mmCIF file of C-alpha atoms in Angstrom:
data_model
loop_
_atom_site.group_PDB
_atom_site.id
_atom_site.type_symbol
_atom_site.label_atom_id
_atom_site.label_comp_id
_atom_site.label_asym_id
_atom_site.label_seq_id
_atom_site.Cartn_x
_atom_site.Cartn_y
_atom_site.Cartn_z
ATOM 1 C CA MET A 219 56.580 -7.092 -48.209
ATOM 2 C CA SER A 220 56.752 -3.574 -49.621
ATOM 3 C CA TRP A 221 59.905 -1.901 -50.929
ATOM 4 C CA SER A 222 60.332 1.800 -51.618
ATOM 5 C CA GLY A 223 62.826 4.426 -52.710
ATOM 6 C CA TYR A 224 63.623 7.838 -54.078
ATOM 7 C CA ILE A 225 65.164 8.664 -57.452
ATOM 8 C CA ASP A 226 66.905 11.988 -58.046
ATOM 9 C CA LEU A 227 68.006 13.287 -61.445
ATOM 10 C CA LEU A 228 71.522 14.750 -61.174
ATOM 11 C CA GLY A 229 72.936 17.856 -62.830
ATOM 12 C CA THR A 230 69.734 19.922 -63.033
ATOM 13 C CA ARG A 231 71.286 22.972 -61.340
ATOM 14 C CA ASP A 232 74.215 23.056 -63.756
ATOM 15 C CA ILE A 233 71.877 22.840 -66.747
ATOM 16 C CA ALA A 234 69.577 25.483 -65.264
ATOM 17 C CA ARG A 235 72.483 27.943 -65.071
ATOM 18 C CA LEU A 236 73.103 27.568 -68.798
ATOM 19 C CA SER A 237 69.656 27.352 -70.378
ATOM 20 C CA SER A 238 66.070 27.164 -69.189
ATOM 21 C CA GLN A 239 65.137 25.502 -72.477
ATOM 22 C CA ASP A 240 67.766 22.774 -72.015
ATOM 23 C CA LEU A 241 66.539 22.282 -68.462
ATOM 24 C CA GLN A 242 63.007 21.718 -69.725
ATOM 25 C CA ILE A 243 64.237 19.119 -72.229
ATOM 26 C CA TYR A 244 66.311 17.434 -69.500
ATOM 27 C CA LEU A 245 63.365 17.204 -67.097
ATOM 28 C CA ASP A 246 61.067 16.012 -69.881
ATOM 29 C CA SER A 247 63.484 13.158 -70.643
ATOM 30 C CA PHE A 248 63.374 12.128 -66.987
ATOM 31 C CA HIS A 249 59.588 12.048 -66.786
ATOM 32 C CA SER A 250 59.324 10.393 -70.191
ATOM 33 C CA ALA A 251 61.597 7.563 -69.088
ATOM 34 C CA LEU A 252 59.458 6.973 -66.000
ATOM 35 C CA ALA A 253 56.249 7.091 -68.041
ATOM 36 C CA ASP A 254 57.596 4.899 -70.860
ATOM 37 C CA PHE A 255 58.206 1.951 -68.552
ATOM 38 C CA ILE A 256 55.589 2.371 -65.844
ATOM 39 C CA HIS A 257 53.791 -0.649 -67.340
ATOM 40 C CA GLU A 258 56.743 -2.735 -66.072
ATOM 41 C CA PHE A 259 56.194 -1.512 -62.522
ATOM 42 C CA ASP A 260 53.982 -3.191 -59.943
ATOM 43 C CA GLY A 261 53.469 -0.247 -57.610
ATOM 44 C CA ASP A 262 53.068 3.513 -57.330
ATOM 45 C CA CYS A 263 55.372 6.282 -58.550
ATOM 46 C CA PHE A 264 55.024 9.947 -57.533
ATOM 47 C CA ALA A 265 57.178 12.074 -59.849
ATOM 48 C CA PHE A 266 57.768 15.803 -59.478
ATOM 49 C CA SER A 267 60.388 18.131 -60.959
ATOM 50 C CA ASP A 268 63.712 16.204 -60.885
ATOM 51 C CA GLY A 269 62.739 13.521 -58.372
ATOM 52 C CA ALA A 270 60.251 10.757 -57.655
ATOM 53 C CA PHE A 271 59.171 8.574 -54.754
ATOM 54 C CA PHE A 272 58.037 5.048 -55.517
ATOM 55 C CA THR A 273 56.739 2.073 -53.572
ATOM 56 C CA CYS A 274 56.077 -1.459 -54.790
ATOM 57 C CA ARG A 275 54.703 -4.708 -53.425
ATOM 58 C CA LYS A 276 57.684 -6.988 -54.043
ATOM 59 C CA PHE A 277 61.459 -6.686 -54.199
ATOM 60 C CA ASP A 278 61.698 -8.222 -57.670
ATOM 61 C CA SER A 279 58.889 -6.153 -59.195
ATOM 62 C CA PHE A 280 61.080 -3.042 -59.325
ATOM 63 C CA TYR A 281 63.980 -4.492 -61.313
ATOM 64 C CA PRO A 282 62.408 -4.584 -64.835
ATOM 65 C CA PHE A 283 61.267 -0.979 -64.438
ATOM 66 C CA PHE A 284 64.567 0.264 -63.017
ATOM 67 C CA ILE A 285 66.906 -1.254 -65.620
ATOM 68 C CA ARG A 286 64.886 0.154 -68.520
ATOM 69 C CA VAL A 287 64.718 3.623 -66.978
ATOM 70 C CA ARG A 288 68.441 3.455 -66.229
ATOM 71 C CA ASN A 289 69.403 2.419 -69.745
ATOM 72 C CA GLN A 290 67.244 5.053 -71.426
ATOM 73 C CA LEU A 291 68.512 7.881 -69.226
ATOM 74 C CA PHE A 292 72.184 6.851 -69.078
ATOM 75 C CA GLN A 293 72.427 6.522 -72.850
ATOM 76 C CA ALA A 294 71.132 10.115 -73.010
ATOM 77 C CA ASP A 295 73.818 11.230 -70.501
ATOM 78 C CA ALA A 296 71.131 11.809 -67.887
ATOM 79 C CA TYR A 297 72.339 10.283 -64.622
ATOM 80 C CA PHE A 298 70.548 9.752 -61.331
ATOM 81 C CA ARG A 299 70.841 8.323 -57.849
ATOM 82 C CA CYS A 300 68.179 5.912 -56.682
ATOM 83 C CA SER A 301 67.690 4.375 -53.238
ATOM 84 C CA PHE A 302 65.790 1.137 -52.586
ATOM 85 C CA LEU A 303 64.913 -0.196 -49.127
ATOM 86 C CA PRO A 304 62.282 -2.245 -47.261
ATOM 87 C CA GLY A 305 59.117 -0.450 -46.202
ATOM 88 C CA LYS A 306 56.165 1.437 -47.600
ATOM 89 C CA ILE A 307 55.812 5.111 -48.467
ATOM 90 C CA VAL A 308 52.529 6.647 -47.374
ATOM 91 C CA VAL A 309 51.205 9.571 -49.391
ATOM 92 C CA ASP A 310 48.495 12.010 -48.366
ATOM 93 C CA ASP A 311 47.434 13.829 -51.536
ATOM 94 C CA GLY A 312 44.100 15.085 -50.287
ATOM 95 C CA ASN A 313 45.368 18.303 -48.764
ATOM 96 C CA GLU A 314 44.007 20.918 -51.149
ATOM 97 C CA LEU A 315 43.463 24.368 -49.662
ATOM 98 C CA LYS A 316 42.045 27.361 -51.485
ATOM 99 C CA ILE A 317 43.990 30.401 -50.376
ATOM 100 C CA LYS A 318 42.499 33.089 -52.618
ATOM 101 C CA PRO A 319 39.837 33.378 -55.324
ATOM 102 C CA LEU A 320 42.277 32.746 -58.168
ATOM 103 C CA GLY A 321 44.749 30.437 -56.410
ATOM 104 C CA THR A 322 45.031 26.939 -55.016
ATOM 105 C CA PHE A 323 47.565 25.472 -52.626
ATOM 106 C CA VAL A 324 48.248 21.727 -52.960
ATOM 107 C CA THR A 325 50.617 19.818 -50.681
ATOM 108 C CA TYR A 326 51.736 16.192 -50.782
ATOM 109 C CA LYS A 327 52.821 14.601 -47.525
ATOM 110 C CA PHE A 328 55.228 11.682 -47.890
ATOM 111 C CA ALA A 329 55.460 9.531 -44.759
ATOM 112 C CA GLY A 330 56.349 5.943 -43.907
ATOM 113 C CA VAL A 331 59.925 5.239 -45.076
ATOM 114 C CA ALA A 332 59.999 8.312 -47.350
ATOM 115 C CA PRO A 333 62.524 10.188 -45.132
ATOM 116 C CA GLU A 334 64.787 7.118 -45.034
ATOM 117 C CA ALA A 335 64.555 6.699 -48.815
ATOM 118 C CA TYR A 336 65.426 10.364 -49.358
ATOM 119 C CA GLN A 337 68.314 10.188 -46.877
ATOM 120 C CA ALA A 338 69.749 7.006 -48.433
ATOM 121 C CA GLU A 339 69.742 8.621 -51.880
ATOM 122 C CA SER A 340 71.410 11.787 -50.515
ATOM 123 C CA VAL A 341 74.212 9.891 -48.746
ATOM 124 C CA PHE A 342 75.030 7.821 -51.850
ATOM 125 C CA LYS A 343 77.895 9.491 -53.750
ATOM 126 C CA GLY A 344 77.481 7.580 -56.975
ATOM 127 C CA VAL A 345 75.167 7.106 -59.944
ATOM 128 C CA GLY A 346 72.615 4.340 -60.417
ATOM 129 C CA GLY A 347 71.059 2.369 -57.607
ATOM 130 C CA VAL A 348 71.888 1.837 -53.947
ATOM 131 C CA VAL A 349 70.007 -1.004 -52.240
ATOM 132 C CA ASP A 350 69.757 -1.281 -48.450
ATOM 133 C CA LEU A 351 70.112 -4.915 -47.317
ATOM 134 C CA LYS A 352 70.767 -4.038 -43.657
ATOM 135 C CA LYS A 353 67.331 -2.674 -42.850
ATOM 136 C CA PRO A 354 65.041 -5.370 -41.315
ATOM 137 C CA ARG A 355 62.777 -7.145 -43.802
ATOM 138 C CA HIS A 356 59.390 -8.938 -43.588
ATOM 139 C CA GLU A 357 58.299 -6.569 -40.819
ATOM 140 C CA GLU A 358 54.572 -7.315 -41.289
ATOM 141 C CA VAL A 359 55.099 -11.021 -40.630
ATOM 142 C CA ARG A 360 57.485 -10.341 -37.733
ATOM 143 C CA GLU A 361 54.912 -8.062 -36.082
ATOM 144 C CA ARG A 362 52.263 -10.793 -36.370
ATOM 145 C CA LEU A 363 54.724 -13.248 -34.843
ATOM 146 C CA LYS A 364 55.277 -10.984 -31.841
ATOM 147 C CA SER A 365 51.562 -10.692 -31.073
ATOM 148 C CA GLU A 366 50.581 -14.299 -31.869
ATOM 149 C CA LYS A 367 49.573 -16.433 -28.865
ATOM 150 C CA SER A 368 49.192 -19.813 -30.537
ATOM 151 C CA ALA A 369 52.367 -21.921 -30.548
ATOM 152 C CA THR A 370 51.274 -23.624 -33.772
ATOM 153 C CA LYS A 371 50.727 -20.345 -35.594
ATOM 154 C CA LYS A 372 53.993 -18.968 -34.211
ATOM 155 C CA GLU A 373 55.809 -21.913 -35.755
ATOM 156 C CA GLU A 374 53.995 -21.352 -39.064
ATOM 157 C CA LEU A 375 54.934 -17.660 -39.081
ATOM 158 C CA SER A 376 58.577 -18.467 -38.258
ATOM 159 C CA LYS A 377 58.708 -20.915 -41.163
ATOM 160 C CA ASN A 378 57.092 -18.279 -43.378
ATOM 161 C CA ILE A 379 59.831 -15.771 -42.469
ATOM 162 C CA ASP A 380 62.499 -18.359 -43.254
ATOM 163 C CA SER A 381 60.863 -19.117 -46.596
ATOM 164 C CA LEU A 382 60.577 -15.420 -47.463
ATOM 165 C CA GLU A 383 64.242 -14.876 -46.601
ATOM 166 C CA VAL A 384 65.351 -17.805 -48.787
ATOM 167 C CA GLN A 385 63.403 -16.309 -51.696
ATOM 168 C CA PHE A 386 64.860 -12.884 -50.980
ATOM 169 C CA GLN A 387 68.436 -14.196 -51.056
ATOM 170 C CA GLN A 388 67.706 -15.865 -54.404
ATOM 171 C CA ASP A 389 66.386 -12.543 -55.737
ATOM 172 C CA CYS A 390 69.519 -10.771 -54.489
ATOM 173 C CA ARG A 391 71.759 -13.151 -56.427
ATOM 174 C CA LYS A 392 69.598 -12.678 -59.502
ATOM 175 C CA TYR A 393 69.111 -8.908 -59.495
ATOM 176 C CA LEU A 394 71.902 -7.318 -57.440
ATOM 177 C CA VAL A 395 75.650 -6.878 -57.696
ATOM 178 C CA ASP A 396 78.222 -5.952 -55.038
ATOM 179 C CA SER A 397 79.517 -2.462 -55.701
ATOM 180 C CA PHE A 398 80.991 0.568 -53.971
ATOM 181 C CA TYR A 399 81.154 4.324 -54.368
ATOM 182 C CA ILE A 400 84.007 6.744 -53.763
ATOM 183 C CA SER A 401 83.911 9.285 -50.978
ATOM 184 C CA ALA A 402 86.491 11.899 -51.955
ATOM 185 C CA ASN A 403 87.772 14.656 -49.686
ATOM 186 C CA GLY A 404 90.672 16.465 -51.293
ATOM 187 C CA LYS A 405 93.391 13.897 -52.003
ATOM 188 C CA LYS A 406 91.887 11.428 -49.557
ATOM 189 C CA VAL A 407 89.574 8.840 -51.094
ATOM 190 C CA ASN A 408 87.609 6.098 -49.419
ATOM 191 C CA ALA A 409 85.488 3.283 -50.843
ATOM 192 C CA VAL A 410 82.046 2.647 -49.317
ATOM 193 C CA ALA A 411 80.441 -0.751 -49.965
ATOM 194 C CA THR A 412 76.975 -0.809 -51.554
ATOM 195 C CA PHE A 413 74.655 -3.040 -53.543
ATOM 196 C CA ASP A 414 73.512 -1.986 -57.021
ATOM 197 C CA PHE A 415 71.074 -3.416 -59.557
ATOM 198 C CA SER A 416 72.993 -5.617 -61.992
ATOM 199 C CA TYR A 417 73.585 -4.719 -65.639
ATOM 200 C CA SER A 418 72.507 -7.135 -68.354
ATOM 201 C CA SER A 419 75.024 -9.158 -70.355
ATOM 202 C CA PHE A 420 74.010 -7.031 -73.335
ATOM 203 C CA GLU A 421 74.768 -3.729 -71.576
ATOM 204 C CA VAL A 422 78.312 -4.853 -70.761
ATOM 205 C CA GLY A 423 78.811 -7.253 -73.689
ATOM 206 C CA ASP A 424 78.938 -7.452 -77.456
ATOM 207 C CA SER A 425 76.668 -7.310 -80.479
ATOM 208 C CA GLU A 426 75.668 -10.992 -80.647
ATOM 209 C CA ASP A 427 73.002 -10.351 -77.986
ATOM 210 C CA GLU A 428 71.133 -7.732 -80.032
ATOM 211 C CA GLY A 429 68.360 -10.098 -81.159
ATOM 212 C CA ILE A 430 67.257 -11.076 -77.640
ATOM 213 C CA PRO A 431 63.817 -9.506 -76.966
ATOM 214 C CA GLN A 432 64.508 -8.677 -73.315
ATOM 215 C CA TYR A 433 67.319 -6.326 -74.438
ATOM 216 C CA SER A 434 65.190 -4.526 -77.003
ATOM 217 C CA GLY A 435 65.828 -0.775 -76.911
ATOM 218 C CA GLN A 436 68.905 -1.087 -74.709
ATOM 219 C CA GLN A 437 72.322 0.285 -75.557
ATOM 220 C CA ARG A 438 75.766 -0.338 -74.108
ATOM 221 C CA LEU A 439 76.515 2.282 -71.519
ATOM 222 C CA VAL A 440 80.221 2.199 -70.717
ATOM 223 C CA ASP A 441 81.246 4.620 -73.495
ATOM 224 C CA SER A 442 78.828 7.359 -72.471
ATOM 225 C CA LEU A 443 79.638 6.767 -68.803
ATOM 226 C CA ILE A 444 83.391 7.204 -69.341
ATOM 227 C CA SER A 445 82.838 10.284 -71.501
ATOM 228 C CA SER A 446 80.583 11.886 -68.883
ATOM 229 C CA CYS A 447 83.071 11.053 -66.129
ATOM 230 C CA TYR A 448 85.892 12.707 -68.073
ATOM 231 C CA SER A 449 83.784 15.787 -68.915
ATOM 232 C CA SER A 450 82.851 16.293 -65.265
ATOM 233 C CA LEU A 451 86.512 16.047 -64.211
ATOM 234 C CA ALA A 452 87.181 19.507 -65.695
ATOM 235 C CA ARG A 453 84.447 20.988 -63.489
ATOM 236 C CA SER A 454 84.874 18.980 -60.296
ATOM 237 C CA SER A 455 87.161 16.055 -59.489
ATOM 238 C CA LYS A 456 84.826 15.142 -56.621
ATOM 239 C CA ILE A 457 81.788 14.931 -58.913
ATOM 240 C CA SER A 458 83.739 12.919 -61.503
ATOM 241 C CA SER A 459 84.277 10.168 -58.919
ATOM 242 C CA TYR A 460 80.485 9.680 -58.673
ATOM 243 C CA TYR A 461 80.521 7.864 -62.007
ATOM 244 C CA LEU A 462 82.945 5.222 -60.757
ATOM 245 C CA SER A 463 80.260 3.348 -58.811
ATOM 246 C CA ALA A 464 78.489 2.460 -62.067
ATOM 247 C CA LEU A 465 81.793 1.346 -63.613
ATOM 248 C CA VAL A 466 82.400 -0.955 -60.640
ATOM 249 C CA SER A 467 78.924 -2.461 -61.051
ATOM 250 C CA MET A 468 79.452 -2.989 -64.778
ATOM 251 C CA ILE A 469 82.827 -4.674 -64.274
ATOM 252 C CA ARG A 470 81.396 -7.058 -61.720
ATOM 253 C CA CYS A 471 78.628 -8.005 -64.135
ATOM 254 C CA CYS A 472 81.187 -9.142 -66.741
ATOM 255 C CA ASP A 473 81.654 -12.874 -67.269
ATOM 256 C CA LEU A 474 85.424 -13.290 -67.598
ATOM 257 C CA LYS A 475 85.691 -17.074 -67.283
ATOM 258 C CA LYS A 476 86.868 -17.454 -70.893
ATOM 259 C CA SER A 477 88.672 -14.133 -71.130
ATOM 260 C CA ASP A 478 92.240 -14.047 -72.438
ATOM 261 C CA TRP A 479 94.820 -11.810 -74.139
ATOM 262 C CA ASN A 480 96.523 -12.524 -77.465
ATOM 263 C CA ALA A 481 100.002 -11.048 -77.020
ATOM 264 C CA LYS A 482 100.896 -11.554 -80.675
ATOM 265 C CA ASP A 483 97.877 -9.714 -82.084
ATOM 266 C CA LYS A 484 97.533 -7.455 -79.022
ATOM 267 C CA SER A 485 93.832 -8.189 -78.789
ATOM 268 C CA TRP A 486 91.313 -9.477 -76.257
ATOM 269 C CA ILE A 487 89.762 -12.919 -76.579
ATOM 270 C CA LEU A 488 86.186 -13.640 -75.436
ATOM 271 C CA THR A 489 86.161 -10.603 -73.165
ATOM 272 C CA PRO A 490 83.035 -8.446 -72.590
ATOM 273 C CA TYR A 491 83.159 -4.995 -74.121
ATOM 274 C CA ALA A 492 82.875 -3.058 -70.842
ATOM 275 C CA PHE A 493 85.896 -4.803 -69.316
ATOM 276 C CA ARG A 494 88.227 -4.470 -72.286
ATOM 277 C CA HIS A 495 87.140 -0.850 -72.807
ATOM 278 C CA LEU A 496 87.934 0.008 -69.191
ATOM 279 C CA MET A 497 91.329 -1.679 -69.548
ATOM 280 C CA SER A 498 92.196 0.226 -72.730
ATOM 281 C CA GLU A 499 94.801 2.974 -73.164
ATOM 282 C CA GLY A 500 92.089 5.429 -74.180
ATOM 283 C CA SER A 501 90.104 4.970 -70.962
ATOM 284 C CA LEU A 502 93.284 5.184 -68.909
ATOM 285 C CA ARG A 503 94.169 8.564 -70.428
ATOM 286 C CA LEU A 504 90.683 9.890 -69.704
ATOM 287 C CA LEU A 505 90.169 8.547 -66.193
ATOM 288 C CA LYS A 506 93.587 8.264 -64.523
ATOM 289 C CA ASP A 507 93.131 11.589 -62.678
ATOM 290 C CA VAL A 508 89.641 10.803 -61.372
ATOM 291 C CA PRO A 509 89.838 10.342 -57.567
ATOM 292 C CA GLY A 510 89.508 6.657 -56.759
ATOM 293 C CA PHE A 511 90.012 5.357 -60.303
ATOM 294 C CA HIS A 512 92.847 3.111 -59.098
ATOM 295 C CA LEU A 513 90.307 1.330 -56.884
ATOM 296 C CA VAL A 514 88.230 0.518 -59.961
ATOM 297 C CA LEU A 515 91.313 -1.011 -61.593
ATOM 298 C CA LEU A 516 92.032 -3.045 -58.467
ATOM 299 C CA THR A 517 88.450 -4.297 -58.521
ATOM 300 C CA ALA A 518 88.830 -5.237 -62.197
ATOM 301 C CA PHE A 519 91.972 -7.220 -61.306
ATOM 302 C CA ASP A 520 90.185 -8.917 -58.411
ATOM 303 C CA HIS A 521 87.109 -9.764 -60.495
ATOM 304 C CA LEU A 522 89.252 -11.263 -63.250
ATOM 305 C CA TYR A 523 91.024 -13.582 -60.810
ATOM 306 C CA ARG A 524 87.774 -14.603 -59.163
ATOM 307 C CA CYS A 525 86.277 -15.508 -62.552
ATOM 308 C CA LYS A 526 89.433 -17.408 -63.603
ATOM 309 C CA LYS A 527 89.862 -19.232 -60.312
ATOM 310 C CA ASP A 528 88.775 -22.609 -61.703
ATOM 311 C CA ASN A 529 90.201 -22.329 -65.227
ATOM 312 C CA GLY A 530 93.445 -20.524 -64.423
ATOM 313 C CA ILE A 531 94.915 -17.441 -66.062
ATOM 314 C CA THR A 532 97.522 -17.360 -68.833
ATOM 315 C CA VAL A 533 100.884 -15.621 -68.492
ATOM 316 C CA ASP A 534 100.033 -13.339 -71.428
ATOM 317 C CA LEU A 535 96.862 -12.148 -69.708
ATOM 318 C CA GLU A 536 98.678 -11.648 -66.406
ATOM 319 C CA ASN A 537 101.398 -9.625 -68.075
ATOM 320 C CA HIS A 538 98.917 -7.452 -69.948
ATOM 321 C CA ILE A 539 96.834 -6.670 -66.871
ATOM 322 C CA LEU A 540 99.931 -5.958 -64.803
ATOM 323 C CA SER A 541 101.404 -3.601 -67.420
ATOM 324 C CA HIS A 542 98.111 -1.680 -67.411
ATOM 325 C CA LEU A 543 97.987 -1.319 -63.621
ATOM 326 C CA LEU A 544 101.659 -0.316 -63.449
ATOM 327 C CA LYS A 545 100.750 2.862 -65.350
ATOM 328 C CA VAL A 546 98.705 3.972 -62.319
ATOM 329 C CA GLY A 547 101.099 4.185 -59.364
ATOM 330 C CA SER A 548 98.271 4.380 -56.818
ATOM 331 C CA CYS A 549 97.418 0.742 -57.563
ATOM 332 C CA PHE A 550 100.554 -0.308 -55.687
ATOM 333 C CA ARG A 551 100.491 2.083 -52.731
ATOM 334 C CA ASP A 552 99.057 1.260 -49.294
ATOM 335 C CA LEU A 553 97.360 -1.946 -50.471
ATOM 336 C CA ASP A 554 96.855 -3.046 -46.865
ATOM 337 C CA SER A 555 94.518 -0.089 -46.354
ATOM 338 C CA VAL A 556 92.314 -1.022 -49.328
ATOM 339 C CA GLN A 557 89.170 -2.796 -48.142
ATOM 340 C CA ASP A 558 88.609 -6.445 -49.021
ATOM 341 C CA PHE A 559 85.343 -5.628 -50.788
ATOM 342 C CA VAL A 560 87.451 -3.683 -53.327
ATOM 343 C CA ILE A 561 90.144 -6.341 -53.752
ATOM 344 C CA SER A 562 90.461 -9.534 -51.727
ATOM 345 C CA SER A 563 93.523 -10.370 -49.631
ATOM 346 C CA GLU A 564 94.274 -13.237 -52.014
ATOM 347 C CA SER A 565 94.207 -10.897 -55.023
ATOM 348 C CA LYS A 566 96.378 -8.339 -53.217
ATOM 349 C CA LYS A 567 98.960 -11.027 -52.578
ATOM 350 C CA LYS A 568 98.858 -12.110 -56.233
ATOM 351 C CA LEU A 569 99.243 -8.529 -57.462
ATOM 352 C CA ILE A 570 102.322 -7.981 -55.270
ATOM 353 C CA GLU A 571 103.827 -11.257 -56.529
ATOM 354 C CA LEU A 572 103.322 -10.173 -60.138
ATOM 355 C CA LYS A 573 104.895 -6.777 -59.509
ATOM 356 C CA LEU A 574 107.875 -8.441 -57.829
ATOM 357 C CA ARG A 575 108.225 -10.882 -60.724
ATOM 358 C CA ASP A 576 108.150 -7.983 -63.170
ATOM 359 C CA ALA A 577 110.778 -6.065 -61.192
ATOM 360 C CA ARG A 578 113.106 -9.065 -61.113
ATOM 361 C CA SER A 579 112.607 -9.644 -64.818
ATOM 362 C CA ASN A 580 113.511 -6.020 -65.604
ATOM 363 C CA LYS A 581 116.584 -6.225 -63.363
ATOM 364 C CA LYS A 582 117.881 -9.260 -65.275
ATOM 365 C CA ARG A 583 117.444 -7.431 -68.565
#
């Protein structure tokens, strides 16, 4: 089954206003990243200016290519949106028309799911990937099933679809992460659920993973992401919220089962770099005014409790997390209106209990 998408490099207009030379360097970095890792890709990529259509044979064949392109571009502060959905893009590149003795007109027609891929990328108000799991899959096999007359072959095709779907769900657990982006309209913000390609343990973790070959050339991305988010806030609060989708994805890729807080030393224990950096005072100062940032903090709280569900969470860690969230008043307003894919009902209840416990404790003092 084919999968396709469209990738769009963001910020080209802003750079173009400042410097044509910088724009050229920016576009070159985009095309270089695609070219550098095309050997990882089992499919076709049609790149032009600040965008590219691509189509591949299998769902899992895109992941190695995508994560390397993402890491190389993000570490260079070059961000993009990329859609990914079932279907094949059809390209007609044979339309070459001579229009005058010294000129040639060349047009590329993108058909198939190209319009859907372009639309999905345009609707996504975030950075990184957005994967469509709602669109019907295994269409080629389903079409054969519809037209098949033999009962035996119909049964075989039905079993094939079931087998393909089992494999697909396994790939989803391996390569994807639940995420969301922020739709901001003035002071009103809304979270929209999505699926993103997961970040590696190295990208969100610490230096002990540096020797693993599969992470060769990668860098941790949360620092540059937070810096870019803060820089964009001065120009547009709406644009700054785009970066939050990647932060959500990173947080949900953190393994927090052994995470803890040392109250005496005021230090994290066995906690991935991306999570503790997001929960730091420095990040709070930079991001607290970004529309929807409180939703990222609520997600961090929710993810921590999900990871610690079996092992339990210490009082010191609870107190530290609560004190951090209390510095952002929005975390405790209208919790009932916050969707469960941001923070579960169970985590909402726990957060309210902790706030109440803190209030009672302060009253006694």
